[in-house]
Tab-separated table of C-alpha atoms and ligand atoms in Angstrom:
chain	number	residue	atom	x	y	z
A	1	UNK	CA	10.076	159.704	99.441
A	2	UNK	CA	10.466	161.171	95.942
A	3	UNK	CA	9.033	159.138	93.086
A	4	UNK	CA	11.249	158.600	90.071
A	5	UNK	CA	11.828	161.576	87.778
A	6	UNK	CA	10.948	161.415	84.063
A	7	UNK	CA	14.589	160.830	83.116
A	8	UNK	CA	15.042	157.958	85.576
A	9	UNK	CA	11.714	156.482	84.489
A	10	UNK	CA	13.041	156.373	80.924
A	11	UNK	CA	16.221	154.649	82.093
A	12	UNK	CA	14.301	152.092	84.162
A	13	UNK	CA	11.928	151.323	81.303
A	14	UNK	CA	14.871	150.646	78.959
A	15	UNK	CA	16.663	148.460	81.533
A	16	UNK	CA	13.537	146.462	82.355
A	17	UNK	CA	12.794	145.810	78.701
A	18	UNK	CA	16.354	144.574	78.063
A	19	UNK	CA	16.297	142.688	81.381
A	20	UNK	CA	13.270	140.605	80.347
A	21	UNK	CA	15.062	139.449	77.204
A	22	UNK	CA	18.313	138.827	79.070
A	23	UNK	CA	16.538	136.672	81.635
A	24	UNK	CA	15.294	134.391	78.859
A	25	UNK	CA	18.816	134.272	77.400
A	26	UNK	CA	20.276	133.529	80.818
A	27	UNK	CA	18.046	130.483	81.190
A	28	UNK	CA	19.222	129.321	77.773
A	29	UNK	CA	22.875	129.795	78.826
A	30	UNK	CA	22.335	127.241	81.554
A	31	UNK	CA	21.424	124.684	78.875
A	32	UNK	CA	24.511	125.571	76.827
A	33	UNK	CA	26.938	125.091	79.726
A	34	UNK	CA	27.408	121.420	79.016
A	35	UNK	CA	28.068	121.852	75.300
A	36	UNK	CA	31.688	121.612	74.210
A	37	UNK	CA	31.895	125.059	72.673
A	38	UNK	CA	30.089	126.657	75.574
A	39	UNK	CA	27.804	129.650	75.300
A	40	UNK	CA	30.377	132.348	74.294
A	41	UNK	CA	28.871	133.291	70.908
A	42	UNK	CA	25.387	133.115	72.289
A	43	UNK	CA	26.335	135.492	75.130
A	44	UNK	CA	27.987	137.944	72.728
A	45	UNK	CA	24.711	138.009	70.786
A	46	UNK	CA	22.719	138.508	74.022
A	47	UNK	CA	24.998	141.407	75.013
A	48	UNK	CA	24.462	143.088	71.629
A	49	UNK	CA	20.719	142.455	71.698
A	50	UNK	CA	20.468	144.005	75.160
A	51	UNK	CA	22.422	147.047	74.004
A	52	UNK	CA	20.205	147.471	70.940
A	53	UNK	CA	17.046	147.379	73.056
A	54	UNK	CA	18.426	149.955	75.491
A	55	UNK	CA	19.663	152.138	72.639
A	56	UNK	CA	16.273	152.064	70.872
A	57	UNK	CA	14.340	152.877	74.046
A	58	UNK	CA	16.590	155.755	75.100
A	59	UNK	CA	16.779	157.132	71.566
A	60	UNK	CA	13.004	157.072	71.257
A	61	UNK	CA	12.662	159.071	74.491
A	62	UNK	CA	15.525	161.541	73.896
A	63	UNK	CA	16.326	161.500	70.149
A	64	UNK	CA	19.177	164.024	70.247
A	65	UNK	CA	21.307	162.619	73.067
A	66	UNK	CA	24.679	160.957	72.464
A	67	UNK	CA	25.775	157.496	73.614
A	68	UNK	CA	28.820	155.731	74.997
A	69	UNK	CA	28.216	151.976	75.029
A	70	UNK	CA	30.278	148.911	75.764
A	71	UNK	CA	29.524	147.113	72.498
A	72	UNK	CA	29.113	149.949	69.987
A	73	UNK	CA	31.357	152.613	71.513
A	74	UNK	CA	30.499	156.271	70.961
A	75	UNK	CA	27.423	157.249	68.980
A	76	UNK	CA	27.275	161.006	68.616
A	77	UNK	CA	23.887	162.671	68.672
A	78	UNK	CA	23.045	166.282	67.875
A	79	UNK	CA	23.354	167.002	71.583
A	80	UNK	CA	26.880	166.193	72.705
A	81	UNK	CA	26.358	167.557	76.220
A	82	UNK	CA	23.999	164.719	77.125
A	83	UNK	CA	25.542	161.256	76.964
A	84	UNK	CA	23.955	157.943	77.916
A	85	UNK	CA	26.633	155.589	79.249
A	86	UNK	CA	25.466	151.999	78.853
A	87	UNK	CA	26.716	148.585	79.919
A	88	UNK	CA	24.203	146.069	78.518
A	89	UNK	CA	25.556	143.231	80.702
A	90	UNK	CA	27.964	144.023	83.501
A	91	UNK	CA	29.327	140.747	84.821
A	92	UNK	CA	29.423	139.052	81.413
A	93	UNK	CA	31.682	136.275	82.669
A	94	UNK	CA	29.166	135.397	85.385
A	95	UNK	CA	26.333	135.511	82.845
A	96	UNK	CA	28.232	133.186	80.555
A	97	UNK	CA	28.831	130.696	83.346
A	98	UNK	CA	25.253	130.644	84.541
A	99	UNK	CA	26.138	132.528	87.742
A	100	UNK	CA	23.159	134.707	88.676
A	101	UNK	CA	25.152	137.851	89.455
A	102	UNK	CA	25.119	140.361	86.612
A	103	UNK	CA	23.261	143.552	85.806
A	104	UNK	CA	22.491	146.350	83.394
A	105	UNK	CA	24.062	149.743	84.084
A	106	UNK	CA	22.847	153.023	82.588
A	107	UNK	CA	24.046	156.518	83.474
A	108	UNK	CA	23.282	159.951	82.104
A	109	UNK	CA	26.224	162.307	81.861
A	110	UNK	CA	25.481	165.986	81.357
A	111	UNK	CA	28.405	168.265	80.484
A	112	UNK	CA	30.900	165.713	81.823
A	113	UNK	CA	29.045	165.182	85.119
A	114	UNK	CA	27.015	162.102	85.997
A	115	UNK	CA	23.485	163.309	86.760
A	116	UNK	CA	21.578	160.034	87.027
A	117	UNK	CA	22.406	156.348	87.279
A	118	UNK	CA	20.585	153.048	87.550
A	119	UNK	CA	21.896	149.533	88.100
A	120	UNK	CA	19.333	146.797	87.448
A	121	UNK	CA	19.779	143.166	88.505
A	122	UNK	CA	16.954	141.266	86.763
A	123	UNK	CA	17.652	137.926	88.486
A	124	UNK	CA	17.295	139.313	92.001
A	125	UNK	CA	14.814	141.949	90.839
A	126	UNK	CA	16.829	144.711	92.454
A	127	UNK	CA	17.071	148.205	91.056
A	128	UNK	CA	19.579	150.668	92.491
A	129	UNK	CA	19.159	154.271	91.396
A	130	UNK	CA	20.332	157.776	92.116
A	131	UNK	CA	20.082	161.291	90.823
A	132	UNK	CA	22.467	164.057	91.721
A	133	UNK	CA	21.483	165.700	95.032
A	134	UNK	CA	18.406	163.473	95.424
A	135	UNK	CA	19.796	160.506	97.333
A	136	UNK	CA	20.145	156.849	96.398
A	137	UNK	CA	17.378	154.249	96.434
A	138	UNK	CA	16.795	150.546	96.154
A	139	UNK	CA	13.579	149.970	94.220
A	140	UNK	CA	10.787	152.500	94.446
A	141	UNK	CA	10.932	153.463	98.077
A	142	UNK	CA	13.926	152.314	100.032
A	143	UNK	CA	16.517	154.984	100.638
A	144	UNK	CA	19.991	153.454	100.911
A	145	UNK	CA	23.021	154.587	102.903
A	146	UNK	CA	26.570	153.300	103.130
A	147	UNK	CA	27.445	151.056	106.043
A	148	UNK	CA	28.303	152.523	109.418
A	149	UNK	CA	30.727	149.695	110.253
A	150	UNK	CA	34.344	150.800	110.527
A	151	UNK	CA	36.132	147.758	111.969
A	152	UNK	CA	38.759	146.624	109.509
A	153	UNK	CA	38.771	142.955	110.552
A	154	UNK	CA	35.083	142.478	109.820
A	155	UNK	CA	34.680	144.895	106.901
A	156	UNK	CA	33.508	143.254	103.670
A	157	UNK	CA	35.616	144.559	100.808
A	158	UNK	CA	35.007	143.674	97.176
A	159	UNK	CA	37.817	143.663	94.692
A	160	UNK	CA	37.399	143.687	90.946
A	161	UNK	CA	39.879	142.411	88.424
A	162	UNK	CA	38.992	142.627	84.743
A	163	UNK	CA	40.913	141.557	81.676
A	164	UNK	CA	44.283	140.362	82.959
A	165	UNK	CA	47.762	141.259	81.737
A	166	UNK	CA	51.109	140.504	83.474
A	167	UNK	CA	51.721	144.049	84.728
A	168	UNK	CA	48.191	144.438	86.097
A	169	UNK	CA	48.383	141.014	87.673
A	170	UNK	CA	51.465	142.012	89.699
A	171	UNK	CA	49.719	145.121	90.998
A	172	UNK	CA	46.568	143.146	91.766
A	173	UNK	CA	48.499	140.590	93.840
A	174	UNK	CA	50.443	143.273	95.712
A	175	UNK	CA	47.364	145.357	96.487
A	176	UNK	CA	45.360	142.326	97.561
A	177	UNK	CA	48.203	141.268	99.867
A	178	UNK	CA	48.394	144.712	101.459
A	179	UNK	CA	44.643	145.167	101.912
A	180	UNK	CA	44.020	141.639	103.169
A	181	UNK	CA	46.662	142.113	105.887
A	182	UNK	CA	44.234	144.462	107.637
A	183	UNK	CA	40.895	143.588	105.985
A	184	UNK	CA	40.724	139.821	105.554
A	185	UNK	CA	37.095	139.632	104.400
A	186	UNK	CA	37.810	140.241	100.721
A	187	UNK	CA	35.241	139.177	98.130
A	188	UNK	CA	35.330	139.054	94.345
A	189	UNK	CA	31.853	139.028	92.834
A	190	UNK	CA	32.555	139.904	89.180
A	191	UNK	CA	30.168	142.771	88.390
A	192	UNK	CA	31.619	146.208	89.125
A	193	UNK	CA	28.301	148.078	88.962
A	194	UNK	CA	26.829	145.725	91.565
A	195	UNK	CA	29.942	146.010	93.759
A	196	UNK	CA	29.439	149.776	93.816
A	197	UNK	CA	25.691	149.455	94.411
A	198	UNK	CA	26.342	147.068	97.308
A	199	UNK	CA	28.712	149.615	98.858
A	200	UNK	CA	25.903	152.166	98.529
A	201	UNK	CA	23.406	149.797	100.149
A	202	UNK	CA	25.719	149.097	103.102
A	203	UNK	CA	26.213	145.439	102.143
A	204	UNK	CA	29.905	146.042	101.546
A	205	UNK	CA	32.101	148.491	103.418
A	206	UNK	CA	34.480	149.036	100.514
A	207	UNK	CA	35.553	148.187	96.981
A	208	UNK	CA	38.441	148.845	94.663
A	209	UNK	CA	39.379	147.958	91.121
A	210	UNK	CA	41.823	148.871	88.365
A	211	UNK	CA	41.057	148.382	84.685
A	212	UNK	CA	37.520	149.749	84.727
A	213	UNK	CA	35.708	151.262	81.779
A	214	UNK	CA	33.314	154.227	82.065
A	215	UNK	CA	30.269	151.984	81.447
A	216	UNK	CA	31.282	149.743	84.388
A	217	UNK	CA	31.721	152.727	86.683
A	218	UNK	CA	29.407	155.625	85.805
A	219	UNK	CA	26.049	154.669	87.365
A	220	UNK	CA	27.531	152.981	90.442
A	221	UNK	CA	29.802	155.962	91.068
A	222	UNK	CA	26.838	158.306	91.490
A	223	UNK	CA	24.841	155.752	93.508
A	224	UNK	CA	27.693	155.475	96.053
A	225	UNK	CA	28.029	159.261	96.318
A	226	UNK	CA	24.311	159.778	96.772
A	227	UNK	CA	24.267	157.102	99.469
A	228	UNK	CA	26.738	159.170	101.479
A	229	UNK	CA	29.768	157.161	100.405
A	230	UNK	CA	33.168	158.179	99.175
A	231	UNK	CA	34.416	157.213	95.734
A	232	UNK	CA	37.360	158.344	93.674
A	233	UNK	CA	39.981	157.095	91.280
A	234	UNK	CA	42.801	155.319	93.107
A	235	UNK	CA	45.408	157.751	91.788
A	236	UNK	CA	43.305	160.865	92.251
A	237	UNK	CA	42.811	161.650	88.594
A	238	UNK	CA	40.472	164.376	87.380
A	239	UNK	CA	37.416	162.496	86.187
A	240	UNK	CA	37.229	159.166	88.087
A	241	UNK	CA	34.768	157.613	85.635
A	242	UNK	CA	37.344	157.810	82.841
A	243	UNK	CA	40.383	157.130	84.997
A	244	UNK	CA	40.450	153.310	84.783
A	245	UNK	CA	40.319	152.752	88.562
A	246	UNK	CA	37.955	153.318	91.473
A	247	UNK	CA	38.093	152.994	95.226
A	248	UNK	CA	34.853	153.341	97.188
A	249	UNK	CA	33.495	152.890	100.665
A	250	UNK	CA	32.144	154.494	103.761
A	251	UNK	CA	34.413	157.281	104.979
A	252	UNK	CA	36.624	155.242	107.295
A	253	UNK	CA	37.088	152.256	105.021
A	254	UNK	CA	37.570	154.438	101.941
A	255	UNK	CA	40.349	156.373	103.710
A	256	UNK	CA	41.969	153.169	104.901
A	257	UNK	CA	41.811	151.603	101.420
A	258	UNK	CA	43.272	154.669	99.737
A	259	UNK	CA	46.160	154.828	102.168
A	260	UNK	CA	46.853	151.130	101.810
A	261	UNK	CA	46.610	151.129	98.015
A	262	UNK	CA	48.965	154.092	97.799
A	263	UNK	CA	51.523	152.243	99.890
A	264	UNK	CA	51.228	149.017	97.856
B	1	IPD	C1	33.451	143.625	83.945
B	1	IPD	C2	32.881	143.359	85.327
B	1	IPD	C3	33.954	142.853	86.268
B	1	IPD	C4	35.110	143.787	86.347
B	1	IPD	C5	35.660	144.118	84.963
B	1	IPD	C6	34.568	144.616	84.047
B	1	IPD	P1	31.802	143.443	81.851
B	1	IPD	O1	32.452	144.206	83.130
B	1	IPD	O2	32.341	144.526	85.883
B	1	IPD	O3	33.480	142.727	87.583
B	1	IPD	O4	36.108	143.216	87.143
B	1	IPD	O5	36.630	145.127	85.108
B	1	IPD	O6	35.110	144.847	82.761
B	1	IPD	O7	32.922	143.192	80.898
B	1	IPD	O8	31.213	142.205	82.358
B	1	IPD	O9	30.818	144.438	81.333
């Protein structure tokens, strides 16, 4: 089993450092739940703090690389071919509500292609990772593969649904209706990067979502591919990471989902 490469080691170090701070913040969020105002401002600050830590760590290791981050947007470096794509907390709503299902997602894009990705869940101490052509792993040693289950009735399918608007809501309802007619075991967990990682680890047979941002999608996209899964934009656009939608799964469930979503 290959050990982690220097580039992935850098990504893991940054995620673990931010993860330690986020875990402390997450415990604090639980105390803020009962306050009238709730923990919204506190969580926004935690999100920014996490991003700053990741930014500093990655910058220190590769000073010339560029960034695309959820909170700060694009930060151009001297080297525009290498871009770190960072989501400092994916599953912010869960985090804010004290639900222990959120993660940090970091990908490295080289000349518009995702070359490496990690998804780190500090609460469950799970780290999903992949590098192009090197397979996908959970933690140091466990190679992961997509599920071999093809039965529609028992397939676990995650759906994501981000910031709502009336038009998107209509599509969401229609698609959910169509998919659930054949695949009733639909789940909505609230962290896109973990949904994709769970597809890669064979915990879910499929996943789809519209309204995604590149930082939600980039690392998980590669992890699914390297685990032998299929993943694409729903409408078959050129670069799925920037397309706003993804559908993923093992081969059979992916094909079924695509067909169904097209017909919806
Ligand atoms: C969100 C989560 C959620 C998904 C949304 C994303 P954030 O990311 O991944 O599951 O449904 O589309 O925006 O805002 O928590 O980083």
